Coordinates of C-alpha atoms in Angstrom, one line a residue:
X812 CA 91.0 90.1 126.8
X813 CA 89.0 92.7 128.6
X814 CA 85.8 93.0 130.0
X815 CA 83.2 95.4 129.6
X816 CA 80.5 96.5 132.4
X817 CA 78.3 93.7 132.2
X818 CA 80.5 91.1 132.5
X819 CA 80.6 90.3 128.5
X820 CA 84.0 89.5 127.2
X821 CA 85.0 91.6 124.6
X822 CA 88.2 90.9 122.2
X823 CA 89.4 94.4 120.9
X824 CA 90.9 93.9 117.5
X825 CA 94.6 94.3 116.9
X826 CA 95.6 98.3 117.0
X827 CA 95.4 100.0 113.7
X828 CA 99.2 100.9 112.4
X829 CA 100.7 102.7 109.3
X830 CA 103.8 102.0 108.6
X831 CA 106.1 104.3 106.9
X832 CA 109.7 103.1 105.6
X833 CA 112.2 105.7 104.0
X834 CA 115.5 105.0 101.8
X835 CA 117.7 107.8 100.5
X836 CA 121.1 109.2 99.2
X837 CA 123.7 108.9 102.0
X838 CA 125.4 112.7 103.4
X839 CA 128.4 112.4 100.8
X840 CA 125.7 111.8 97.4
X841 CA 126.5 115.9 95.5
X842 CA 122.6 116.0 94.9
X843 CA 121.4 115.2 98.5
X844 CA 124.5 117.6 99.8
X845 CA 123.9 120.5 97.7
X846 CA 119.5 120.2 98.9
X847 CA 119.7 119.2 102.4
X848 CA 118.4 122.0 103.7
X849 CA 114.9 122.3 101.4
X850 CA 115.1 118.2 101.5
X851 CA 114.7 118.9 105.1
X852 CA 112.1 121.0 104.7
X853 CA 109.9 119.0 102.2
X854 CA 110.3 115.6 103.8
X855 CA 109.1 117.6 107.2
X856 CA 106.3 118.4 105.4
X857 CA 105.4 115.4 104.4
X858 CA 105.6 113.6 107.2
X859 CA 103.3 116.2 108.8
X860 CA 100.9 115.5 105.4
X861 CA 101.1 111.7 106.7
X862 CA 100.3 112.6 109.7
X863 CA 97.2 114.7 109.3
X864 CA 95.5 112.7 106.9
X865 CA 96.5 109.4 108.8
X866 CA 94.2 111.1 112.0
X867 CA 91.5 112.2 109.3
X868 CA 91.5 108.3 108.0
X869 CA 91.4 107.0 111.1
X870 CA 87.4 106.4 111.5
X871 CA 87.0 103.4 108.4
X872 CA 84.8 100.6 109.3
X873 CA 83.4 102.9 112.3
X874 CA 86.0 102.3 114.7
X875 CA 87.0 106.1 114.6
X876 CA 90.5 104.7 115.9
X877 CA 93.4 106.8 115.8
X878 CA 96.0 104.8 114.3
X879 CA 99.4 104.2 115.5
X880 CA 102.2 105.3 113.1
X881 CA 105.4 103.9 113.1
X882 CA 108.8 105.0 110.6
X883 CA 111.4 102.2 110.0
X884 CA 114.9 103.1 108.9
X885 CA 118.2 101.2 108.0
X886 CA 119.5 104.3 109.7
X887 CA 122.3 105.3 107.1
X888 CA 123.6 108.6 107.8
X889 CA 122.0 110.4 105.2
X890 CA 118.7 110.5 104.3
X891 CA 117.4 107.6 106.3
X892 CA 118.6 109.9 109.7
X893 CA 116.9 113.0 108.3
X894 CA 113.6 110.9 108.5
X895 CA 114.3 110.1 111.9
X896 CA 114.9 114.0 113.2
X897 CA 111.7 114.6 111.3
X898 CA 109.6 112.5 113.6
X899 CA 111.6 113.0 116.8
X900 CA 108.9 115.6 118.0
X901 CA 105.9 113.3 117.0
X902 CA 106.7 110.4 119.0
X903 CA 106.4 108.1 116.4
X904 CA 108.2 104.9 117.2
X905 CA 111.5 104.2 115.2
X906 CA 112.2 100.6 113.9
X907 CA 115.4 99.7 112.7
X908 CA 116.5 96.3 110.6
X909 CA 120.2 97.1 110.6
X910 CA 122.3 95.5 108.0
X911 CA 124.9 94.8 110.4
X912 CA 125.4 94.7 114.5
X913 CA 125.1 97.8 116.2
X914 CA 128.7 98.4 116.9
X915 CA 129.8 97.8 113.3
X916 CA 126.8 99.4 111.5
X917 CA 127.9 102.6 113.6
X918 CA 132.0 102.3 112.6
X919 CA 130.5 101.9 108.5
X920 CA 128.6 105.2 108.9
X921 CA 130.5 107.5 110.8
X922 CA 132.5 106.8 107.8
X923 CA 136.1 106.6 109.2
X924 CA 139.0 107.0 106.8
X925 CA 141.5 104.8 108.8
X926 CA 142.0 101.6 111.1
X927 CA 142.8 103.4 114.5
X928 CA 139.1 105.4 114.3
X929 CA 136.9 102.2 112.8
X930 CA 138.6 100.7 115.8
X931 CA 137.8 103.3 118.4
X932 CA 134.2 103.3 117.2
X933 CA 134.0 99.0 117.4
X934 CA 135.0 99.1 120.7
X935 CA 132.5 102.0 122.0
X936 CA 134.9 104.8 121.8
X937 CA 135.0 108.2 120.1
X938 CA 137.5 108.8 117.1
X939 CA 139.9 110.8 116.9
X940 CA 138.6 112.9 113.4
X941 CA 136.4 115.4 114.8
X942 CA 134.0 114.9 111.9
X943 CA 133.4 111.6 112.1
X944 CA 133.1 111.5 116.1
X945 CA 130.2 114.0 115.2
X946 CA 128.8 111.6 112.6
X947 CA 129.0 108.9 115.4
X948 CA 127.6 110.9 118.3
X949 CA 124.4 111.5 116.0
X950 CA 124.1 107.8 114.8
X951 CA 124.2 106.6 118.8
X952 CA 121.8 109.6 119.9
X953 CA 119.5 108.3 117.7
X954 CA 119.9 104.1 117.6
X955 CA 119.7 104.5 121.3
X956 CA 116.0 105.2 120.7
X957 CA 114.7 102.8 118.4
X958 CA 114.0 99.5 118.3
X959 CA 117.2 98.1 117.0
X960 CA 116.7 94.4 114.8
X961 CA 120.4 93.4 114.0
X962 CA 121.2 91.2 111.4
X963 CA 124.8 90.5 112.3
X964 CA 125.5 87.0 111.1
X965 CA 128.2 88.2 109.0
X966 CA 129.6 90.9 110.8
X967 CA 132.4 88.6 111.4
X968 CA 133.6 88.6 107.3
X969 CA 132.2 92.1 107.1
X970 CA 134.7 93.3 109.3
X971 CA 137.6 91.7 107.7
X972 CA 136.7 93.3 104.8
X973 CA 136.7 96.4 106.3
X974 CA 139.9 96.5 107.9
X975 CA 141.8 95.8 104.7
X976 CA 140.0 98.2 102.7
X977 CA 141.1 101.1 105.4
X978 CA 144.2 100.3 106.1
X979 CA 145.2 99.6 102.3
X980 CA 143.2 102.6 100.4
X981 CA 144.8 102.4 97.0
X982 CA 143.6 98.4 97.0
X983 CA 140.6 98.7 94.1
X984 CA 140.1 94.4 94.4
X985 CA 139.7 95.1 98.2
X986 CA 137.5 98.4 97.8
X987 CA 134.9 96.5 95.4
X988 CA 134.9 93.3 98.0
X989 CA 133.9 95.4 100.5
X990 CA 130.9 97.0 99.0
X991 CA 129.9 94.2 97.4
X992 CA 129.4 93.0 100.5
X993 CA 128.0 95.6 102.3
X994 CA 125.7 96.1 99.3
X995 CA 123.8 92.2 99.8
X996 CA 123.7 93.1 103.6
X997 CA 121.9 96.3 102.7
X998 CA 119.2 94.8 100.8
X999 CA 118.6 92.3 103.1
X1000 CA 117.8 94.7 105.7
X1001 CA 115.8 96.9 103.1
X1002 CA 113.9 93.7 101.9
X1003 CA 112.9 93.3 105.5
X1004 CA 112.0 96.9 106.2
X1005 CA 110.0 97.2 102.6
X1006 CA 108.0 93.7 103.9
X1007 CA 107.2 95.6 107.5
X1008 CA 105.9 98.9 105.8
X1009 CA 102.6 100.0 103.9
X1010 CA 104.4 103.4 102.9
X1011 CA 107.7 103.8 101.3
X1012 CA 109.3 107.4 100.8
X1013 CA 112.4 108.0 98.7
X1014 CA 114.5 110.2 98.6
X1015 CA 116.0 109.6 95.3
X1016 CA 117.5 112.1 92.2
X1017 CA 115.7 109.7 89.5
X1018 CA 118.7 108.5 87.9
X1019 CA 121.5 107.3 89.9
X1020 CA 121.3 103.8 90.1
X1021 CA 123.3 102.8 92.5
X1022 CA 124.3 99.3 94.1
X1023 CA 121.7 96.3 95.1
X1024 CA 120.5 97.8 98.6
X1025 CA 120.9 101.2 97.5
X1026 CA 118.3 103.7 97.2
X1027 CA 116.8 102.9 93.7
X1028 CA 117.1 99.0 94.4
X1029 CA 114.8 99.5 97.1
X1030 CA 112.3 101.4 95.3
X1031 CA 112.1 99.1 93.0
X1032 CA 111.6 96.2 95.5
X1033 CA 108.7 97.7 97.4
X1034 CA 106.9 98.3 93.9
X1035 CA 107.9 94.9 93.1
X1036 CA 106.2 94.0 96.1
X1037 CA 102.9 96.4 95.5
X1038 CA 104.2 99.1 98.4
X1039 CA 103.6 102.3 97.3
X1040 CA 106.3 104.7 96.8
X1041 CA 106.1 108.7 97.5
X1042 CA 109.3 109.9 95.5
X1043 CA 110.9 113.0 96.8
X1044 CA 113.0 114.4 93.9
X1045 CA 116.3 115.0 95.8
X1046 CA 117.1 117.6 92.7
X1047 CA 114.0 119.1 93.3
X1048 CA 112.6 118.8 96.5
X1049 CA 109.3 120.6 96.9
X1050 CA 107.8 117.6 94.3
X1051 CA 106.8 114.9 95.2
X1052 CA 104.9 111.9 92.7
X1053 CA 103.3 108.6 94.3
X1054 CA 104.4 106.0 92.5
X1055 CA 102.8 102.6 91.7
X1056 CA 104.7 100.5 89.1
X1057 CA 108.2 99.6 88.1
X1058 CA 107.6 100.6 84.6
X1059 CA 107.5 104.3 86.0
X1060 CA 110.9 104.4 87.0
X1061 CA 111.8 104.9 83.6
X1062 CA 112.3 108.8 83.0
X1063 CA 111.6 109.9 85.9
X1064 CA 114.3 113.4 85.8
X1065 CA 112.1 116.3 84.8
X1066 CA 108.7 114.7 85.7
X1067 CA 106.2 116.9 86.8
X1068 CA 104.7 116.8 90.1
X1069 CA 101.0 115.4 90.6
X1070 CA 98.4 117.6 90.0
X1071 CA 97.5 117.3 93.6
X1072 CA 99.6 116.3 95.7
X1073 CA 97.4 115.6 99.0
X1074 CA 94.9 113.4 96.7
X1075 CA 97.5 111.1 95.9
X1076 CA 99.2 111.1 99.0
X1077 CA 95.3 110.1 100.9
X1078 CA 94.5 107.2 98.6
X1079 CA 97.7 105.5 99.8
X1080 CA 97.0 106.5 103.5
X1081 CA 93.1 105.1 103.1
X1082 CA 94.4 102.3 101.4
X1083 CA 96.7 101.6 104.4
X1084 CA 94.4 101.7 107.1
X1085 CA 91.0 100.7 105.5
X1086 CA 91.5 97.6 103.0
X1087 CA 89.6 95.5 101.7
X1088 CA 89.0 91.8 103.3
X1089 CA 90.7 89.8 106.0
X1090 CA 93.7 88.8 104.1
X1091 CA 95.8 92.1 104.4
X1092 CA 94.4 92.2 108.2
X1093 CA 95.8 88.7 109.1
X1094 CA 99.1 89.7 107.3
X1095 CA 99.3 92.7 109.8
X1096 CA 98.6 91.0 112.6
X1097 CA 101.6 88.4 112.2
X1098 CA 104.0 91.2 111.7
X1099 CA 107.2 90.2 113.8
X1100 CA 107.3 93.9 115.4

């Protein structure tokens, strides 16, 4: 509580924050690959947009508070770091429900092909594949600077799993056990991320459909959920299409962008930061982060 010049108390409401989540094709998906660079580009862009019109949104109800804007990511290498670089110079705070602990979420997405360099990554080392000790350096540079919410319970099974699926490649039963379980961690960690977030971008190509936790799961969850979802078309990046409903998943390759892009992309912003009763307010306001 603070007081103001006369000696009146005055309780300042909580701070005004928009909450952005993004889920996306990992590095190794062949339509995220071949558009990094102009995916890059657009999603830049877009956070800028959210930016802009987030300041310009700022002054509902006459407070004329600039709110605080915050991006949470599962950190995947992929898409889900891209969003991260995209903010690095805006000083947005990054919040991250990990599907794992830190140590073995890092040895999953460095994506090490063998025992000896999942290993060196679990115990804080660098492996021995310069490739992945680059994909590892990255993942670290940027954990180290967000807030970090592991949901390790099962890292213990997780790991076993892992183990056997590097060391015995050809194995398919021990493959499938593996991403079956990484896949129910995943959307764990995305169902927590989608209920923290007003804003969801994906970065999707509209018709792979990928395992639960994957990209088009967790679209589908945050519409489920009445989150609105700004689709970047990872096969055509420079559209994007705000999207409201399950039932518009449904054909989405070759859809037209929105007429105007901005429009869409400020009703979602307003709604965000100016709603409509208390209800959404007291929901805010007993966010765990």
């Amino acid at each position: 509580m603070q007081r103001d010049d006369v000696g009146n108390s005055v309780l300042r409401p909580p701070a005004v924050t928009l909450d952005i989540a993004i889920t996306g094709h990992r590095s190794r998906h062949p339509v995220f690959a071949e558009n990094k660079v102009a995916i890059a580009q657009s999603l830049s862009a877009l956070m800028d947009l959210l930016g802009r019109i987030a300041i310009e949104e700022s002054g509902c109800g006459g407070s004329g508070e600039i709110p605080n804007i915050r991006l949470h990511s599962l950190l995947a290498y992929g898409a889900d770091l891209m969003a991260v670089d995209a903010v690095q110079t805006k000083g947005w705070p990054v919040i991250a429900p990990l599907p794992f602990g830190q140590a073995l979420n890092l040895a999953i997405n460095a994506q090490p092909l063998n025992v000896d360099d999942m290993q060196a990554l679990l115990d804080g080392g660098m492996a021995a594949d310069t490739e992945i000790a680059v994909r590892a350096a990255e993942i670290r540079s940027i954990a180290a600077k967000a807030r970090i919410f592991e949901l390790a319970e099962q890292d213990r099974e997780v790991e076993t799993l892992y183990r056997k699926h590097l060391a015995e490649p050809d194995n398919r039963a021990a493959e499938q056990d593996f991403v079956a379980i990484c896949s129910d961690r995943a959307a764990i960690a995305a169902r927590v991320m989608v209920e923290h977030s007003d804003i969801l971008i994906g970065i999707w190509d509209g018709v792979t459909r990928g395992n639960i936790g994957g990209t088009r799961h967790t679209i589908e969850s945050a519409l489920e959920q009445g989150i609105a979802v700004i689709w970047l078309d990872a096969g055509n990046p420079d559209r994007w299409h705000l999207l409201r409903a399950t039932e518009e998943l449904a054909g989405l390759a070759g859809r037209p962008a929105s007429a105007d892009t901005e429009v869409a992309v400020r009703s979602v912003v307003r709604e965000a930061l100016c709603p409509a009763g208390d209800t959404w307010q007291n929901a805010r306001t007993n966010r765990i982060w």
